[in-house]
Amino acid sequence: MLRSDAKQNRMLLLDAACNLIAQVGTDEISARDIADRAGVSSATLYRHFPNKQALVDSISVDRWERMSEWARGSRSSRAAVFDIAFVLDRFSRLVSDDAQFIQAAGLKVGATPAAIAPMREVFDARFDELWNAARASGSVRRWADPRDAVELVGSIRNRERRTPMLATIVGGFVAPQVDVERLLRIVHHPR
């Protein structure tokens, strides 16, 4: 378990790397540049990450860790479709907010780098549970596949069009009796 100051330094480094890479690309920055932007020493960077590539990979791993936590859901079969919409909404926010980083880092929709694979597997298992619960309750179409929903949402890059694009994707996999607009309103404005 990391101390709170170490955890804060790690987050500062992840944010600094994400911002710098989005601005100038991975080849144009050094570990020293990232440490300077984060306001920490290079020694602090190397305490957390063995090299720049490990830091870059950790940005994506961190995102998938958050996704995995969101995919725990409420464990109610009636709420599973809401949990799915919540996860996809949050994922679309991450992806659209980080669009420049994703492009500069060369990440591709549907391709999981090796460093990310273990956390992505955790996410996939949890998301599959939500999906199967929603399918069992009749809220998700039988032929729909959770991997397709995640890959499609992962391709959303335009912040201004994010919500209608998400609605189009969600509308494609939920059962006809599910009111997509109401579902997304609840996800966007939980009480």
PDB file of C-alpha atoms in Angstrom:
ATOM      1  CA  MET A   1       0.000   0.000   0.000  1.00  0.00           C
ATOM      2  CA  LEU A   2       1.414   3.371  -1.007  1.00  0.00           C
ATOM      3  CA  ARG A   3       1.629   6.191   1.529  1.00  0.00           C
ATOM      4  CA  SER A   4      -0.648   9.116   0.730  1.00  0.00           C
ATOM      5  CA  ASP A   5       2.254  11.343  -0.421  1.00  0.00           C
ATOM      6  CA  ALA A   6       3.611   8.537  -2.611  1.00  0.00           C
ATOM      7  CA  LYS A   7       0.130   7.981  -4.049  1.00  0.00           C
ATOM      8  CA  GLN A   8      -0.173  11.704  -4.743  1.00  0.00           C
ATOM      9  CA  ASN A   9       3.251  11.779  -6.449  1.00  0.00           C
ATOM     10  CA  ARG A  10       2.271   8.788  -8.590  1.00  0.00           C
ATOM     11  CA  MET A  11      -0.928  10.551  -9.693  1.00  0.00           C
ATOM     12  CA  LEU A  12       0.997  13.771 -10.404  1.00  0.00           C
ATOM     13  CA  LEU A  13       3.399  11.803 -12.600  1.00  0.00           C
ATOM     14  CA  LEU A  14       0.571  10.040 -14.460  1.00  0.00           C
ATOM     15  CA  ASP A  15      -1.242  13.329 -15.088  1.00  0.00           C
ATOM     16  CA  ALA A  16       1.944  15.119 -16.163  1.00  0.00           C
ATOM     17  CA  ALA A  17       2.893  12.322 -18.558  1.00  0.00           C
ATOM     18  CA  CYS A  18      -0.605  12.187 -20.031  1.00  0.00           C
ATOM     19  CA  ASN A  19      -0.659  15.963 -20.599  1.00  0.00           C
ATOM     20  CA  LEU A  20       2.856  16.155 -22.045  1.00  0.00           C
ATOM     21  CA  ILE A  21       2.336  13.200 -24.361  1.00  0.00           C
ATOM     22  CA  ALA A  22      -0.947  14.696 -25.566  1.00  0.00           C
ATOM     23  CA  GLN A  23       0.870  17.944 -26.360  1.00  0.00           C
ATOM     24  CA  VAL A  24       4.064  16.710 -28.007  1.00  0.00           C
ATOM     25  CA  GLY A  25       4.046  12.909 -28.318  1.00  0.00           C
ATOM     26  CA  THR A  26       6.017  10.193 -26.539  1.00  0.00           C
ATOM     27  CA  ASP A  27       9.232  10.527 -28.537  1.00  0.00           C
ATOM     28  CA  GLU A  28       9.580  14.239 -27.836  1.00  0.00           C
ATOM     29  CA  ILE A  29       9.643  14.027 -24.036  1.00  0.00           C
ATOM     30  CA  SER A  30      12.031  12.595 -21.498  1.00  0.00           C
ATOM     31  CA  ALA A  31      11.454  11.157 -18.058  1.00  0.00           C
ATOM     32  CA  ARG A  32      13.064  14.353 -16.736  1.00  0.00           C
ATOM     33  CA  ASP A  33      10.462  16.472 -18.601  1.00  0.00           C
ATOM     34  CA  ILE A  34       7.673  14.473 -16.978  1.00  0.00           C
ATOM     35  CA  ALA A  35       9.188  14.761 -13.490  1.00  0.00           C
ATOM     36  CA  ASP A  36       9.648  18.514 -13.943  1.00  0.00           C
ATOM     37  CA  ARG A  37       6.036  18.941 -15.103  1.00  0.00           C
ATOM     38  CA  ALA A  38       4.829  16.921 -12.096  1.00  0.00           C
ATOM     39  CA  GLY A  39       6.961  18.989  -9.733  1.00  0.00           C
ATOM     40  CA  VAL A  40       8.890  15.987  -8.418  1.00  0.00           C
ATOM     41  CA  SER A  41      12.437  14.754  -8.783  1.00  0.00           C
ATOM     42  CA  SER A  42      13.569  12.224 -11.372  1.00  0.00           C
ATOM     43  CA  ALA A  43      14.402   9.914  -8.447  1.00  0.00           C
ATOM     44  CA  THR A  44      10.738  10.034  -7.416  1.00  0.00           C
ATOM     45  CA  LEU A  45       9.700   9.130 -10.961  1.00  0.00           C
ATOM     46  CA  TYR A  46      12.066   6.159 -10.997  1.00  0.00           C
ATOM     47  CA  ARG A  47      10.845   5.017  -7.565  1.00  0.00           C
ATOM     48  CA  HIS A  48       7.415   4.544  -9.120  1.00  0.00           C
ATOM     49  CA  PHE A  49       8.299   3.570 -12.689  1.00  0.00           C
ATOM     50  CA  PRO A  50      11.414   1.787 -14.017  1.00  0.00           C
ATOM     51  CA  ASN A  51      11.327   3.768 -17.288  1.00  0.00           C
ATOM     52  CA  LYS A  52       9.277   6.146 -19.409  1.00  0.00           C
ATOM     53  CA  GLN A  53       7.427   3.340 -21.216  1.00  0.00           C
ATOM     54  CA  ALA A  54       6.313   1.839 -17.898  1.00  0.00           C
ATOM     55  CA  LEU A  55       4.936   5.252 -16.968  1.00  0.00           C
ATOM     56  CA  VAL A  56       3.099   5.540 -20.293  1.00  0.00           C
ATOM     57  CA  ASP A  57       1.665   2.040 -19.840  1.00  0.00           C
ATOM     58  CA  SER A  58       0.621   2.913 -16.295  1.00  0.00           C
ATOM     59  CA  ILE A  59      -1.592   5.725 -17.577  1.00  0.00           C
ATOM     60  CA  SER A  60      -3.708   3.166 -19.420  1.00  0.00           C
ATOM     61  CA  VAL A  61      -3.502   0.606 -16.602  1.00  0.00           C
ATOM     62  CA  ASP A  62      -4.809   3.278 -14.221  1.00  0.00           C
ATOM     63  CA  ARG A  63      -7.773   3.894 -16.533  1.00  0.00           C
ATOM     64  CA  TRP A  64      -8.592   0.175 -16.684  1.00  0.00           C
ATOM     65  CA  GLU A  65      -8.320  -0.088 -12.891  1.00  0.00           C
ATOM     66  CA  ARG A  66     -10.966   2.615 -12.601  1.00  0.00           C
ATOM     67  CA  MET A  67     -13.072   0.882 -15.225  1.00  0.00           C
ATOM     68  CA  SER A  68     -12.800  -2.375 -13.279  1.00  0.00           C
ATOM     69  CA  GLU A  69     -14.022  -0.663 -10.119  1.00  0.00           C
ATOM     70  CA  TRP A  70     -16.972   0.870 -11.960  1.00  0.00           C
ATOM     71  CA  ALA A  71     -17.805  -2.524 -13.444  1.00  0.00           C
ATOM     72  CA  ARG A  72     -18.381  -3.977  -9.972  1.00  0.00           C
ATOM     73  CA  GLY A  73     -21.874  -2.547 -10.355  1.00  0.00           C
ATOM     74  CA  SER A  74     -24.695  -2.654  -7.851  1.00  0.00           C
ATOM     75  CA  ARG A  75     -25.148  -6.436  -8.133  1.00  0.00           C
ATOM     76  CA  SER A  76     -28.867  -6.082  -8.811  1.00  0.00           C
ATOM     77  CA  SER A  77     -30.103  -7.769 -11.975  1.00  0.00           C
ATOM     78  CA  ARG A  78     -32.722  -5.028 -12.407  1.00  0.00           C
ATOM     79  CA  ALA A  79     -30.006  -2.364 -12.164  1.00  0.00           C
ATOM     80  CA  ALA A  80     -27.477  -4.151 -14.386  1.00  0.00           C
ATOM     81  CA  VAL A  81     -28.461  -2.184 -17.497  1.00  0.00           C
ATOM     82  CA  PHE A  82     -27.979   1.057 -15.517  1.00  0.00           C
ATOM     83  CA  ASP A  83     -24.609  -0.192 -14.314  1.00  0.00           C
ATOM     84  CA  ILE A  84     -23.614  -0.983 -17.905  1.00  0.00           C
ATOM     85  CA  ALA A  85     -24.696   2.468 -19.089  1.00  0.00           C
ATOM     86  CA  PHE A  86     -22.803   4.048 -16.165  1.00  0.00           C
ATOM     87  CA  VAL A  87     -19.581   2.197 -17.040  1.00  0.00           C
ATOM     88  CA  LEU A  88     -19.883   3.037 -20.738  1.00  0.00           C
ATOM     89  CA  ASP A  89     -20.652   6.682 -19.959  1.00  0.00           C
ATOM     90  CA  ARG A  90     -17.575   6.978 -17.727  1.00  0.00           C
ATOM     91  CA  PHE A  91     -15.445   5.160 -20.289  1.00  0.00           C
ATOM     92  CA  SER A  92     -16.589   7.501 -23.047  1.00  0.00           C
ATOM     93  CA  ARG A  93     -15.630  10.464 -20.840  1.00  0.00           C
ATOM     94  CA  LEU A  94     -12.150   9.025 -20.233  1.00  0.00           C
ATOM     95  CA  VAL A  95     -11.595   8.329 -23.907  1.00  0.00           C
ATOM     96  CA  SER A  96     -12.885  11.664 -25.187  1.00  0.00           C
ATOM     97  CA  ASP A  97     -10.955  13.581 -22.507  1.00  0.00           C
ATOM     98  CA  ASP A  98      -7.769  11.677 -23.363  1.00  0.00           C
ATOM     99  CA  ALA A  99      -8.210  11.633 -27.153  1.00  0.00           C
ATOM    100  CA  GLN A 100      -4.968  13.526 -27.809  1.00  0.00           C
ATOM    101  CA  PHE A 101      -3.002  11.282 -25.433  1.00  0.00           C
ATOM    102  CA  ILE A 102      -4.456   8.150 -27.048  1.00  0.00           C
ATOM    103  CA  GLN A 103      -3.492   9.349 -30.516  1.00  0.00           C
ATOM    104  CA  ALA A 104      -0.010  10.540 -29.488  1.00  0.00           C
ATOM    105  CA  ALA A 105       0.704   7.314 -27.581  1.00  0.00           C
ATOM    106  CA  GLY A 106      -0.402   5.239 -30.566  1.00  0.00           C
ATOM    107  CA  LEU A 107      -3.107   3.331 -28.690  1.00  0.00           C
ATOM    108  CA  LYS A 108      -5.653   1.576 -30.911  1.00  0.00           C
ATOM    109  CA  VAL A 109      -9.276   0.639 -30.220  1.00  0.00           C
ATOM    110  CA  GLY A 110      -9.537  -3.112 -29.768  1.00  0.00           C
ATOM    111  CA  ALA A 111      -5.785  -3.629 -29.296  1.00  0.00           C
ATOM    112  CA  THR A 112      -4.659  -4.191 -25.716  1.00  0.00           C
ATOM    113  CA  PRO A 113      -0.948  -3.651 -25.020  1.00  0.00           C
ATOM    114  CA  ALA A 114       0.651  -6.377 -22.885  1.00  0.00           C
ATOM    115  CA  ALA A 115       1.025  -4.158 -19.800  1.00  0.00           C
ATOM    116  CA  ILE A 116      -2.695  -3.428 -19.801  1.00  0.00           C
ATOM    117  CA  ALA A 117      -3.898  -6.992 -20.434  1.00  0.00           C
ATOM    118  CA  PRO A 118      -4.153  -8.227 -16.806  1.00  0.00           C
ATOM    119  CA  MET A 119      -6.313  -5.300 -15.674  1.00  0.00           C
ATOM    120  CA  ARG A 120      -8.330  -5.442 -18.872  1.00  0.00           C
ATOM    121  CA  GLU A 121      -9.091  -9.106 -18.096  1.00  0.00           C
ATOM    122  CA  VAL A 122     -10.405  -8.110 -14.657  1.00  0.00           C
ATOM    123  CA  PHE A 123     -12.592  -5.459 -16.277  1.00  0.00           C
ATOM    124  CA  ASP A 124     -13.848  -7.862 -18.964  1.00  0.00           C
ATOM    125  CA  ALA A 125     -14.869 -10.468 -16.366  1.00  0.00           C
ATOM    126  CA  ARG A 126     -16.761  -7.916 -14.262  1.00  0.00           C
ATOM    127  CA  PHE A 127     -18.390  -6.287 -17.259  1.00  0.00           C
ATOM    128  CA  ASP A 128     -19.445  -9.718 -18.567  1.00  0.00           C
ATOM    129  CA  GLU A 129     -21.172 -10.363 -15.221  1.00  0.00           C
ATOM    130  CA  LEU A 130     -23.119  -7.118 -15.557  1.00  0.00           C
ATOM    131  CA  TRP A 131     -23.930  -7.910 -19.161  1.00  0.00           C
ATOM    132  CA  ASN A 132     -25.164 -11.428 -18.350  1.00  0.00           C
ATOM    133  CA  ALA A 133     -27.339 -10.090 -15.522  1.00  0.00           C
ATOM    134  CA  ALA A 134     -28.848  -7.489 -17.850  1.00  0.00           C
ATOM    135  CA  ARG A 135     -29.371 -10.134 -20.524  1.00  0.00           C
ATOM    136  CA  ALA A 136     -31.048 -12.450 -17.985  1.00  0.00           C
ATOM    137  CA  SER A 137     -33.432  -9.641 -16.986  1.00  0.00           C
ATOM    138  CA  GLY A 138     -34.310  -9.036 -20.648  1.00  0.00           C
ATOM    139  CA  SER A 139     -32.729  -5.564 -20.742  1.00  0.00           C
ATOM    140  CA  VAL A 140     -30.025  -6.416 -23.281  1.00  0.00           C
ATOM    141  CA  ARG A 141     -30.620  -8.018 -26.654  1.00  0.00           C
ATOM    142  CA  ARG A 142     -29.618 -11.690 -26.755  1.00  0.00           C
ATOM    143  CA  TRP A 143     -27.299 -11.274 -29.758  1.00  0.00           C
ATOM    144  CA  ALA A 144     -25.473  -8.225 -28.377  1.00  0.00           C
ATOM    145  CA  ASP A 145     -21.892  -8.724 -27.230  1.00  0.00           C
ATOM    146  CA  PRO A 146     -20.281  -6.671 -24.424  1.00  0.00           C
ATOM    147  CA  ARG A 147     -16.944  -6.523 -26.256  1.00  0.00           C
ATOM    148  CA  ASP A 148     -18.609  -4.749 -29.167  1.00  0.00           C
ATOM    149  CA  ALA A 149     -20.154  -2.155 -26.847  1.00  0.00           C
ATOM    150  CA  VAL A 150     -16.800  -1.442 -25.172  1.00  0.00           C
ATOM    151  CA  GLU A 151     -14.916  -1.197 -28.479  1.00  0.00           C
ATOM    152  CA  LEU A 152     -17.524   1.093 -30.003  1.00  0.00           C
ATOM    153  CA  VAL A 153     -17.561   3.376 -26.964  1.00  0.00           C
ATOM    154  CA  GLY A 154     -13.755   3.296 -26.973  1.00  0.00           C
ATOM    155  CA  SER A 155     -13.815   4.887 -30.403  1.00  0.00           C
ATOM    156  CA  ILE A 156     -15.674   8.017 -29.228  1.00  0.00           C
ATOM    157  CA  ARG A 157     -13.227  10.917 -29.371  1.00  0.00           C
ATOM    158  CA  ASN A 158     -15.423  13.973 -29.911  1.00  0.00           C
ATOM    159  CA  ARG A 159     -16.451  15.575 -26.590  1.00  0.00           C
ATOM    160  CA  GLU A 160     -19.290  17.570 -28.145  1.00  0.00           C
ATOM    161  CA  ARG A 161     -20.804  14.510 -29.825  1.00  0.00           C
ATOM    162  CA  ARG A 162     -20.035  12.092 -26.971  1.00  0.00           C
ATOM    163  CA  THR A 163     -23.544  11.907 -25.489  1.00  0.00           C
ATOM    164  CA  PRO A 164     -25.449  11.347 -28.760  1.00  0.00           C
ATOM    165  CA  MET A 165     -22.844   8.849 -29.918  1.00  0.00           C
ATOM    166  CA  LEU A 166     -23.151   6.985 -26.619  1.00  0.00           C
ATOM    167  CA  ALA A 167     -26.952   7.014 -26.946  1.00  0.00           C
ATOM    168  CA  THR A 168     -26.661   5.501 -30.427  1.00  0.00           C
ATOM    169  CA  ILE A 169     -24.441   2.697 -29.153  1.00  0.00           C
ATOM    170  CA  VAL A 170     -26.555   1.990 -26.065  1.00  0.00           C
ATOM    171  CA  GLY A 171     -29.715   2.106 -28.186  1.00  0.00           C
ATOM    172  CA  GLY A 172     -28.246  -0.604 -30.380  1.00  0.00           C
ATOM    173  CA  PHE A 173     -27.821  -3.221 -27.645  1.00  0.00           C
ATOM    174  CA  VAL A 174     -30.584  -2.595 -25.117  1.00  0.00           C
ATOM    175  CA  ALA A 175     -33.915  -4.358 -25.488  1.00  0.00           C
ATOM    176  CA  PRO A 176     -36.729  -2.385 -27.165  1.00  0.00           C
ATOM    177  CA  GLN A 177     -38.588  -1.797 -23.882  1.00  0.00           C
ATOM    178  CA  VAL A 178     -35.634   0.111 -22.373  1.00  0.00           C
ATOM    179  CA  ASP A 179     -35.998   3.880 -22.661  1.00  0.00           C
ATOM    180  CA  VAL A 180     -32.460   4.878 -23.703  1.00  0.00           C
ATOM    181  CA  GLU A 181     -32.975   8.603 -23.119  1.00  0.00           C
ATOM    182  CA  ARG A 182     -34.288   8.005 -19.577  1.00  0.00           C
ATOM    183  CA  LEU A 183     -31.494   5.527 -18.904  1.00  0.00           C
ATOM    184  CA  LEU A 184     -28.796   8.009 -19.905  1.00  0.00           C
ATOM    185  CA  ARG A 185     -30.498  10.865 -18.030  1.00  0.00           C
ATOM    186  CA  ILE A 186     -30.349   8.777 -14.855  1.00  0.00           C
ATOM    187  CA  VAL A 187     -26.708   7.868 -15.540  1.00  0.00           C
ATOM    188  CA  HIS A 188     -25.776  11.511 -16.143  1.00  0.00           C
ATOM    189  CA  HIS A 189     -27.765  12.867 -13.181  1.00  0.00           C
ATOM    190  CA  PRO A 190     -27.972  10.215 -10.439  1.00  0.00           C
ATOM    191  CA  ARG A 191     -30.001  11.228  -7.392  1.00  0.00           C
TER     192      ARG A 191
END
